[in-house]
Amino acid sequence: MGKIIAIANQKGGVGKTTTSINLAASLSVLEKKTLLVDADPQANSTSGIGFDPRTINNSVYECLVNDVDPRDAIQATETPNLDLLPAHIDLVGAEIEMINLPEREFKMKFLLDQVADDYDFIIIDCSPSLGLITINALTAADSVVIPVQCEYFALEGLGKLLNTIKIVQNRLNTKLEIEGILLTMYDVRLRLSNQVVEEVRNHFDDLVFETIIQRNTRLSEAPSFGISVIMHDASCKGAINYLNLAREILQKNGLMEENVEKVSG
């Protein structure tokens, strides 16, 4: 059964979608069969991996609200070993439509349980909110990756997210763990970036990934081509950072030899 990892932070602009796309692509390149689930009504993971959300007939919305079989919605991407369960704008209304449904917090879990055996990893791109869809993602997940940008106010709102995770752990999903806090948008030239790294590491210690995602032009421009950064330019810093993150997660889960060296770049 595949490991389900939610990428969550209710704060916008921290690199959730970038991380979702590129972590999923990196795991795929490392020969792990991976499903990327776009659980954000903005559908940026869908467009960022090469699909037009306006032309999607079956999406995560139809699966959640109308009980469509997820296999009828999943799309193969150009990246080997990587599939997508897409989103479109209708997902905005899903939270309201799900309010009166029985076991509404477990809809995503029921959905992903149908396909979990087909994948090694399922990566869920959550929306920048702590609404019902994000609660569904956390209830379905085995663990959560929390992207935190290396900028001023980096820790703002993090306490609220951690409190929500604790509530989900207590009431809905006792097995949910924090996979790690991921520092993103790091600029080696800025003293502020280094201060944020130090502050986050001091606060959260072992919860913080060793891998840090650096600011990178190739990383920023890849979504405009509808591909992951590793398909856009496998030798750039952004691609190397996300490959290292994927390796770190594989090591943490006992799926890769401890002595495999990280690529520097």
Short mmCIF file of N, CA, C and O in Angstrom, two decimals, residues 107-205:
data_model
loop_
_atom_site.label_atom_id
_atom_site.label_comp_id
_atom_site.label_asym_id
_atom_site.label_seq_id
_atom_site.Cartn_x
_atom_site.Cartn_y
_atom_site.Cartn_z
N LYS A 107 -13.91 11.40 3.16
CA LYS A 107 -14.17 11.21 1.73
C LYS A 107 -12.88 10.98 0.95
O LYS A 107 -12.80 10.11 0.07
N MET A 108 -11.84 11.76 1.24
CA MET A 108 -10.57 11.61 0.54
C MET A 108 -9.93 10.26 0.87
O MET A 108 -9.35 9.60 0.02
N LYS A 109 -10.05 9.85 2.13
CA LYS A 109 -9.49 8.55 2.54
C LYS A 109 -10.17 7.42 1.78
O LYS A 109 -9.50 6.52 1.25
N PHE A 110 -11.51 7.42 1.72
CA PHE A 110 -12.24 6.39 0.99
C PHE A 110 -11.81 6.38 -0.48
O PHE A 110 -11.66 5.32 -1.09
N LEU A 111 -11.62 7.57 -1.03
CA LEU A 111 -11.23 7.73 -2.44
C LEU A 111 -9.84 7.14 -2.69
O LEU A 111 -9.65 6.33 -3.61
N LEU A 112 -8.87 7.51 -1.86
CA LEU A 112 -7.49 7.08 -2.10
C LEU A 112 -7.26 5.62 -1.72
O LEU A 112 -6.38 4.97 -2.28
N ASP A 113 -8.07 5.10 -0.79
CA ASP A 113 -7.96 3.68 -0.44
C ASP A 113 -8.19 2.78 -1.66
O ASP A 113 -7.66 1.67 -1.74
N GLN A 114 -8.97 3.28 -2.63
CA GLN A 114 -9.28 2.49 -3.82
C GLN A 114 -8.08 2.30 -4.74
O GLN A 114 -8.02 1.34 -5.51
N VAL A 115 -7.12 3.23 -4.66
CA VAL A 115 -5.97 3.17 -5.58
C VAL A 115 -4.62 3.07 -4.87
O VAL A 115 -3.57 3.00 -5.52
N ALA A 116 -4.63 3.06 -3.54
CA ALA A 116 -3.37 3.10 -2.78
C ALA A 116 -2.45 1.93 -3.12
O ALA A 116 -1.22 2.07 -3.11
N ASP A 117 -3.01 0.78 -3.43
CA ASP A 117 -2.19 -0.39 -3.74
C ASP A 117 -1.50 -0.27 -5.10
O ASP A 117 -0.59 -1.05 -5.41
N ASP A 118 -1.94 0.67 -5.92
CA ASP A 118 -1.36 0.84 -7.26
C ASP A 118 -0.10 1.71 -7.25
O ASP A 118 0.57 1.84 -8.28
N TYR A 119 0.21 2.33 -6.09
CA TYR A 119 1.30 3.30 -6.04
C TYR A 119 2.21 3.07 -4.84
O TYR A 119 1.80 2.52 -3.83
N ASP A 120 3.47 3.53 -5.00
CA ASP A 120 4.41 3.53 -3.87
C ASP A 120 4.20 4.77 -3.01
O ASP A 120 4.33 4.73 -1.79
N PHE A 121 3.88 5.90 -3.69
CA PHE A 121 3.63 7.16 -2.98
C PHE A 121 2.44 7.89 -3.60
O PHE A 121 2.25 7.87 -4.82
N ILE A 122 1.66 8.54 -2.73
CA ILE A 122 0.61 9.44 -3.17
C ILE A 122 0.89 10.79 -2.51
O ILE A 122 0.99 10.88 -1.29
N ILE A 123 1.05 11.83 -3.33
CA ILE A 123 1.37 13.17 -2.84
C ILE A 123 0.13 14.05 -3.05
O ILE A 123 -0.38 14.17 -4.17
N ILE A 124 -0.36 14.66 -1.96
CA ILE A 124 -1.56 15.51 -2.05
C ILE A 124 -1.15 16.99 -1.93
O ILE A 124 -0.58 17.40 -0.91
N ASP A 125 -1.47 17.76 -2.96
CA ASP A 125 -1.25 19.21 -2.92
C ASP A 125 -2.48 19.86 -2.29
O ASP A 125 -3.55 19.90 -2.90
N CYS A 126 -2.34 20.34 -1.06
CA CYS A 126 -3.47 20.93 -0.33
C CYS A 126 -3.65 22.40 -0.69
O CYS A 126 -2.71 23.08 -1.11
N SER A 127 -4.86 22.90 -0.48
CA SER A 127 -5.14 24.32 -0.73
C SER A 127 -4.61 25.16 0.43
O SER A 127 -4.41 24.65 1.53
N PRO A 128 -4.38 26.47 0.19
CA PRO A 128 -3.89 27.34 1.27
C PRO A 128 -5.02 27.73 2.23
O PRO A 128 -5.42 28.89 2.32
N SER A 129 -5.55 26.74 2.92
CA SER A 129 -6.60 26.98 3.91
C SER A 129 -6.64 25.77 4.83
O SER A 129 -6.02 24.74 4.54
N LEU A 130 -7.37 25.89 5.92
CA LEU A 130 -7.57 24.74 6.80
C LEU A 130 -9.03 24.30 6.75
O LEU A 130 -9.63 23.93 7.74
N GLY A 131 -9.59 24.35 5.54
CA GLY A 131 -10.98 23.97 5.33
C GLY A 131 -11.17 22.47 5.25
O GLY A 131 -10.26 21.68 5.50
N LEU A 132 -12.38 22.06 4.86
CA LEU A 132 -12.77 20.65 4.88
C LEU A 132 -11.94 19.79 3.93
O LEU A 132 -11.64 18.63 4.24
N ILE A 133 -11.53 20.34 2.78
CA ILE A 133 -10.73 19.55 1.83
C ILE A 133 -9.35 19.26 2.42
O ILE A 133 -8.84 18.14 2.32
N THR A 134 -8.75 20.27 3.07
CA THR A 134 -7.45 20.05 3.70
C THR A 134 -7.57 19.07 4.87
O THR A 134 -6.71 18.20 5.06
N ILE A 135 -8.64 19.19 5.65
CA ILE A 135 -8.89 18.23 6.74
C ILE A 135 -9.03 16.82 6.16
O ILE A 135 -8.50 15.84 6.71
N ASN A 136 -9.71 16.70 5.01
CA ASN A 136 -9.84 15.42 4.32
C ASN A 136 -8.47 14.86 3.94
O ASN A 136 -8.20 13.67 4.11
N ALA A 137 -7.60 15.73 3.43
CA ALA A 137 -6.26 15.31 3.02
C ALA A 137 -5.46 14.81 4.22
O ALA A 137 -4.79 13.77 4.15
N LEU A 138 -5.54 15.53 5.34
CA LEU A 138 -4.81 15.14 6.55
C LEU A 138 -5.37 13.85 7.14
O LEU A 138 -4.64 13.04 7.71
N THR A 139 -6.67 13.66 6.99
CA THR A 139 -7.30 12.43 7.49
C THR A 139 -6.90 11.22 6.65
O THR A 139 -6.76 10.11 7.15
N ALA A 140 -6.68 11.47 5.36
CA ALA A 140 -6.29 10.38 4.44
C ALA A 140 -4.81 10.06 4.51
O ALA A 140 -4.39 8.96 4.18
N ALA A 141 -4.00 11.04 4.94
CA ALA A 141 -2.54 10.93 4.83
C ALA A 141 -1.91 10.09 5.93
O ALA A 141 -2.44 9.98 7.04
N ASP A 142 -0.75 9.53 5.60
CA ASP A 142 0.09 8.89 6.61
C ASP A 142 0.98 9.93 7.27
O ASP A 142 1.35 9.80 8.44
N SER A 143 1.35 10.95 6.50
CA SER A 143 2.23 11.99 7.04
C SER A 143 2.02 13.30 6.29
O SER A 143 1.35 13.33 5.25
N VAL A 144 2.60 14.36 6.84
CA VAL A 144 2.45 15.69 6.24
C VAL A 144 3.82 16.36 6.13
O VAL A 144 4.62 16.29 7.06
N VAL A 145 4.07 16.95 4.97
CA VAL A 145 5.24 17.80 4.76
C VAL A 145 4.76 19.25 4.83
O VAL A 145 3.78 19.62 4.17
N ILE A 146 5.44 20.06 5.65
CA ILE A 146 5.05 21.46 5.84
C ILE A 146 6.11 22.37 5.22
O ILE A 146 7.20 22.51 5.77
N PRO A 147 5.82 22.97 4.05
CA PRO A 147 6.79 23.91 3.48
C PRO A 147 6.75 25.24 4.24
O PRO A 147 5.68 25.76 4.56
N VAL A 148 7.93 25.77 4.55
CA VAL A 148 8.06 27.06 5.24
C VAL A 148 9.07 27.90 4.46
O VAL A 148 10.20 27.46 4.24
N GLN A 149 8.66 29.08 4.01
CA GLN A 149 9.57 29.88 3.21
C GLN A 149 10.58 30.62 4.07
O GLN A 149 10.26 31.01 5.21
N CYS A 150 11.78 30.79 3.55
CA CYS A 150 12.86 31.45 4.29
C CYS A 150 12.72 32.97 4.16
O CYS A 150 13.57 33.65 3.56
N GLU A 151 11.62 33.49 4.67
CA GLU A 151 11.33 34.91 4.57
C GLU A 151 10.75 35.40 5.89
O GLU A 151 10.42 34.62 6.77
N TYR A 152 10.61 36.71 6.01
CA TYR A 152 10.05 37.31 7.20
C TYR A 152 8.65 36.74 7.46
O TYR A 152 7.93 36.44 6.51
N PHE A 153 8.27 36.57 8.70
CA PHE A 153 6.99 35.97 9.10
C PHE A 153 6.92 34.49 8.71
O PHE A 153 5.83 33.95 8.55
N ALA A 154 8.06 33.83 8.55
CA ALA A 154 8.06 32.43 8.14
C ALA A 154 7.25 31.55 9.08
O ALA A 154 6.53 30.64 8.65
N LEU A 155 7.35 31.82 10.39
CA LEU A 155 6.67 30.95 11.37
C LEU A 155 5.24 31.39 11.65
O LEU A 155 4.54 30.74 12.42
N GLU A 156 4.82 32.48 11.01
CA GLU A 156 3.45 32.98 11.23
C GLU A 156 2.44 31.94 10.75
O GLU A 156 2.50 31.46 9.63
N GLY A 157 1.50 31.60 11.59
CA GLY A 157 0.45 30.65 11.22
C GLY A 157 0.84 29.19 11.38
O GLY A 157 0.00 28.30 11.29
N LEU A 158 2.14 28.94 11.62
CA LEU A 158 2.59 27.56 11.74
C LEU A 158 1.99 26.89 12.98
O LEU A 158 1.63 25.71 12.94
N GLY A 159 1.86 27.66 14.05
CA GLY A 159 1.26 27.14 15.28
C GLY A 159 -0.17 26.67 15.05
O GLY A 159 -0.59 25.62 15.56
N LYS A 160 -0.91 27.44 14.25
CA LYS A 160 -2.30 27.08 13.95
C LYS A 160 -2.37 25.77 13.15
O LYS A 160 -3.21 24.91 13.40
N LEU A 161 -1.46 25.64 12.18
CA LEU A 161 -1.41 24.41 11.39
C LEU A 161 -1.06 23.21 12.27
O LEU A 161 -1.69 22.15 12.19
N LEU A 162 -0.05 23.37 13.12
CA LEU A 162 0.36 22.27 14.00
C LEU A 162 -0.77 21.90 14.97
O LEU A 162 -0.96 20.71 15.28
N ASN A 163 -1.55 22.90 15.41
CA ASN A 163 -2.70 22.64 16.27
C ASN A 163 -3.77 21.84 15.51
O ASN A 163 -4.37 20.90 16.06
N THR A 164 -4.00 22.21 14.25
CA THR A 164 -4.96 21.48 13.41
C THR A 164 -4.51 20.04 13.21
O THR A 164 -5.32 19.10 13.30
N ILE A 165 -3.21 19.85 12.97
CA ILE A 165 -2.67 18.50 12.80
C ILE A 165 -2.90 17.68 14.08
O ILE A 165 -3.29 16.52 14.03
N LYS A 166 -2.70 18.33 15.23
CA LYS A 166 -2.91 17.64 16.51
C LYS A 166 -4.37 17.23 16.69
O LYS A 166 -4.67 16.12 17.15
N ILE A 167 -5.29 18.10 16.30
CA ILE A 167 -6.72 17.79 16.38
C ILE A 167 -7.05 16.60 15.48
O ILE A 167 -7.77 15.68 15.88
N VAL A 168 -6.51 16.62 14.25
CA VAL A 168 -6.74 15.51 13.32
C VAL A 168 -6.17 14.22 13.90
O VAL A 168 -6.81 13.16 13.84
N GLN A 169 -4.97 14.31 14.47
CA GLN A 169 -4.35 13.12 15.09
C GLN A 169 -5.22 12.55 16.22
O GLN A 169 -5.37 11.34 16.35
N ASN A 170 -5.81 13.44 17.01
CA ASN A 170 -6.60 13.00 18.16
C ASN A 170 -7.98 12.46 17.77
O ASN A 170 -8.48 11.52 18.39
N ARG A 171 -8.58 13.06 16.75
CA ARG A 171 -9.99 12.76 16.46
C ARG A 171 -10.24 11.95 15.20
O ARG A 171 -11.24 11.24 15.10
N LEU A 172 -9.37 12.09 14.20
CA LEU A 172 -9.69 11.53 12.88
C LEU A 172 -8.65 10.56 12.34
O LEU A 172 -9.00 9.64 11.60
N ASN A 173 -7.39 10.77 12.68
CA ASN A 173 -6.33 9.97 12.06
C ASN A 173 -5.16 9.83 13.03
O ASN A 173 -4.22 10.62 13.01
N THR A 174 -5.23 8.83 13.88
CA THR A 174 -4.22 8.67 14.94
C THR A 174 -2.83 8.33 14.38
O THR A 174 -1.82 8.53 15.05
N LYS A 175 -2.76 7.83 13.14
CA LYS A 175 -1.46 7.43 12.58
C LYS A 175 -0.74 8.59 11.87
O LYS A 175 0.40 8.44 11.44
N LEU A 176 -1.39 9.75 11.77
CA LEU A 176 -0.79 10.88 11.05
C LEU A 176 0.48 11.35 11.75
O LEU A 176 0.49 11.61 12.95
N GLU A 177 1.55 11.48 10.97
CA GLU A 177 2.83 11.96 11.50
C GLU A 177 3.29 13.17 10.69
O GLU A 177 2.85 13.38 9.56
N ILE A 178 4.18 13.94 11.28
CA ILE A 178 4.81 15.02 10.53
C ILE A 178 6.05 14.44 9.86
O ILE A 178 6.99 14.02 10.53
N GLU A 179 6.01 14.35 8.54
CA GLU A 179 7.15 13.82 7.78
C GLU A 179 8.35 14.76 7.93
O GLU A 179 9.48 14.33 8.04
N GLY A 180 8.03 16.06 7.92
CA GLY A 180 9.10 17.03 8.11
C GLY A 180 8.68 18.43 7.71
O GLY A 180 7.70 18.63 7.00
N ILE A 181 9.43 19.40 8.23
CA ILE A 181 9.25 20.80 7.84
C ILE A 181 10.31 21.11 6.77
O ILE A 181 11.49 20.83 6.97
N LEU A 182 9.85 21.63 5.64
CA LEU A 182 10.74 21.86 4.49
C LEU A 182 10.97 23.36 4.30
O LEU A 182 10.02 24.12 4.07
N LEU A 183 12.22 23.77 4.40
CA LEU A 183 12.57 25.17 4.17
C LEU A 183 12.66 25.43 2.67
O LEU A 183 13.39 24.73 1.96
N THR A 184 11.90 26.43 2.19
CA THR A 184 11.85 26.73 0.76
C THR A 184 12.26 28.18 0.50
O THR A 184 12.35 28.99 1.42
N MET A 185 12.50 28.48 -0.79
CA MET A 185 12.81 29.85 -1.23
C MET A 185 14.04 30.41 -0.52
O MET A 185 14.10 31.59 -0.16
N TYR A 186 15.00 29.56 -0.31
CA TYR A 186 16.24 29.96 0.39
C TYR A 186 17.16 30.70 -0.58
O TYR A 186 17.41 30.24 -1.69
N ASP A 187 17.66 31.85 -0.14
CA ASP A 187 18.62 32.63 -0.92
C ASP A 187 19.90 32.76 -0.10
O ASP A 187 19.92 33.44 0.93
N VAL A 188 20.93 32.07 -0.55
CA VAL A 188 22.18 32.01 0.20
C VAL A 188 22.79 33.40 0.44
O VAL A 188 23.54 33.62 1.38
N ARG A 189 22.42 34.38 -0.41
CA ARG A 189 23.00 35.72 -0.30
C ARG A 189 22.35 36.57 0.79
O ARG A 189 22.90 37.60 1.18
N LEU A 190 21.17 36.15 1.25
CA LEU A 190 20.42 36.97 2.20
C LEU A 190 20.66 36.51 3.64
O LEU A 190 20.46 35.33 3.96
N ARG A 191 21.02 37.46 4.47
CA ARG A 191 21.21 37.14 5.88
C ARG A 191 19.90 36.68 6.50
O ARG A 191 19.88 35.80 7.36
N LEU A 192 18.78 37.28 6.03
CA LEU A 192 17.46 36.91 6.56
C LEU A 192 17.19 35.42 6.35
O LEU A 192 16.68 34.73 7.24
N SER A 193 17.52 34.90 5.15
CA SER A 193 17.31 33.48 4.86
C SER A 193 18.04 32.62 5.87
O SER A 193 17.51 31.63 6.40
N ASN A 194 19.28 32.97 6.16
CA ASN A 194 20.09 32.20 7.11
C ASN A 194 19.53 32.30 8.54
O ASN A 194 19.55 31.33 9.30
N GLN A 195 18.99 33.49 8.87
CA GLN A 195 18.38 33.66 10.19
C GLN A 195 17.13 32.80 10.34
O GLN A 195 16.89 32.20 11.39
N VAL A 196 16.33 32.73 9.26
CA VAL A 196 15.11 31.92 9.30
C VAL A 196 15.46 30.44 9.44
O VAL A 196 14.84 29.71 10.23
N VAL A 197 16.45 29.99 8.69
CA VAL A 197 16.90 28.59 8.79
C VAL A 197 17.29 28.27 10.23
O VAL A 197 16.86 27.26 10.81
N GLU A 198 18.06 29.16 10.82
CA GLU A 198 18.52 28.96 12.20
C GLU A 198 17.34 28.94 13.18
O GLU A 198 17.25 28.10 14.07
N GLU A 199 16.41 29.88 12.98
CA GLU A 199 15.25 29.99 13.86
C GLU A 199 14.38 28.74 13.79
O GLU A 199 13.96 28.18 14.81
N VAL A 200 14.09 28.29 12.55
CA VAL A 200 13.23 27.12 12.37
C VAL A 200 13.92 25.87 12.94
O VAL A 200 13.29 25.05 13.62
N ARG A 201 15.21 25.73 12.69
CA ARG A 201 15.94 24.57 13.21
C ARG A 201 15.97 24.59 14.75
O ARG A 201 15.86 23.55 15.40
N ASN A 202 16.13 25.77 15.34
CA ASN A 202 16.12 25.89 16.80
C ASN A 202 14.77 25.52 17.39
O ASN A 202 14.68 24.88 18.44
N HIS A 203 13.70 25.94 16.70
CA HIS A 203 12.35 25.68 17.19
C HIS A 203 11.96 24.20 17.05
O HIS A 203 11.33 23.63 17.93
N PHE A 204 12.30 23.61 15.89
CA PHE A 204 11.72 22.31 15.54
C PHE A 204 12.73 21.18 15.41
O PHE A 204 12.35 20.02 15.22
N ASP A 205 14.01 21.49 15.47
CA ASP A 205 15.08 20.50 15.60
C ASP A 205 14.96 19.38 14.57
O ASP A 205 15.06 19.61 13.37
#
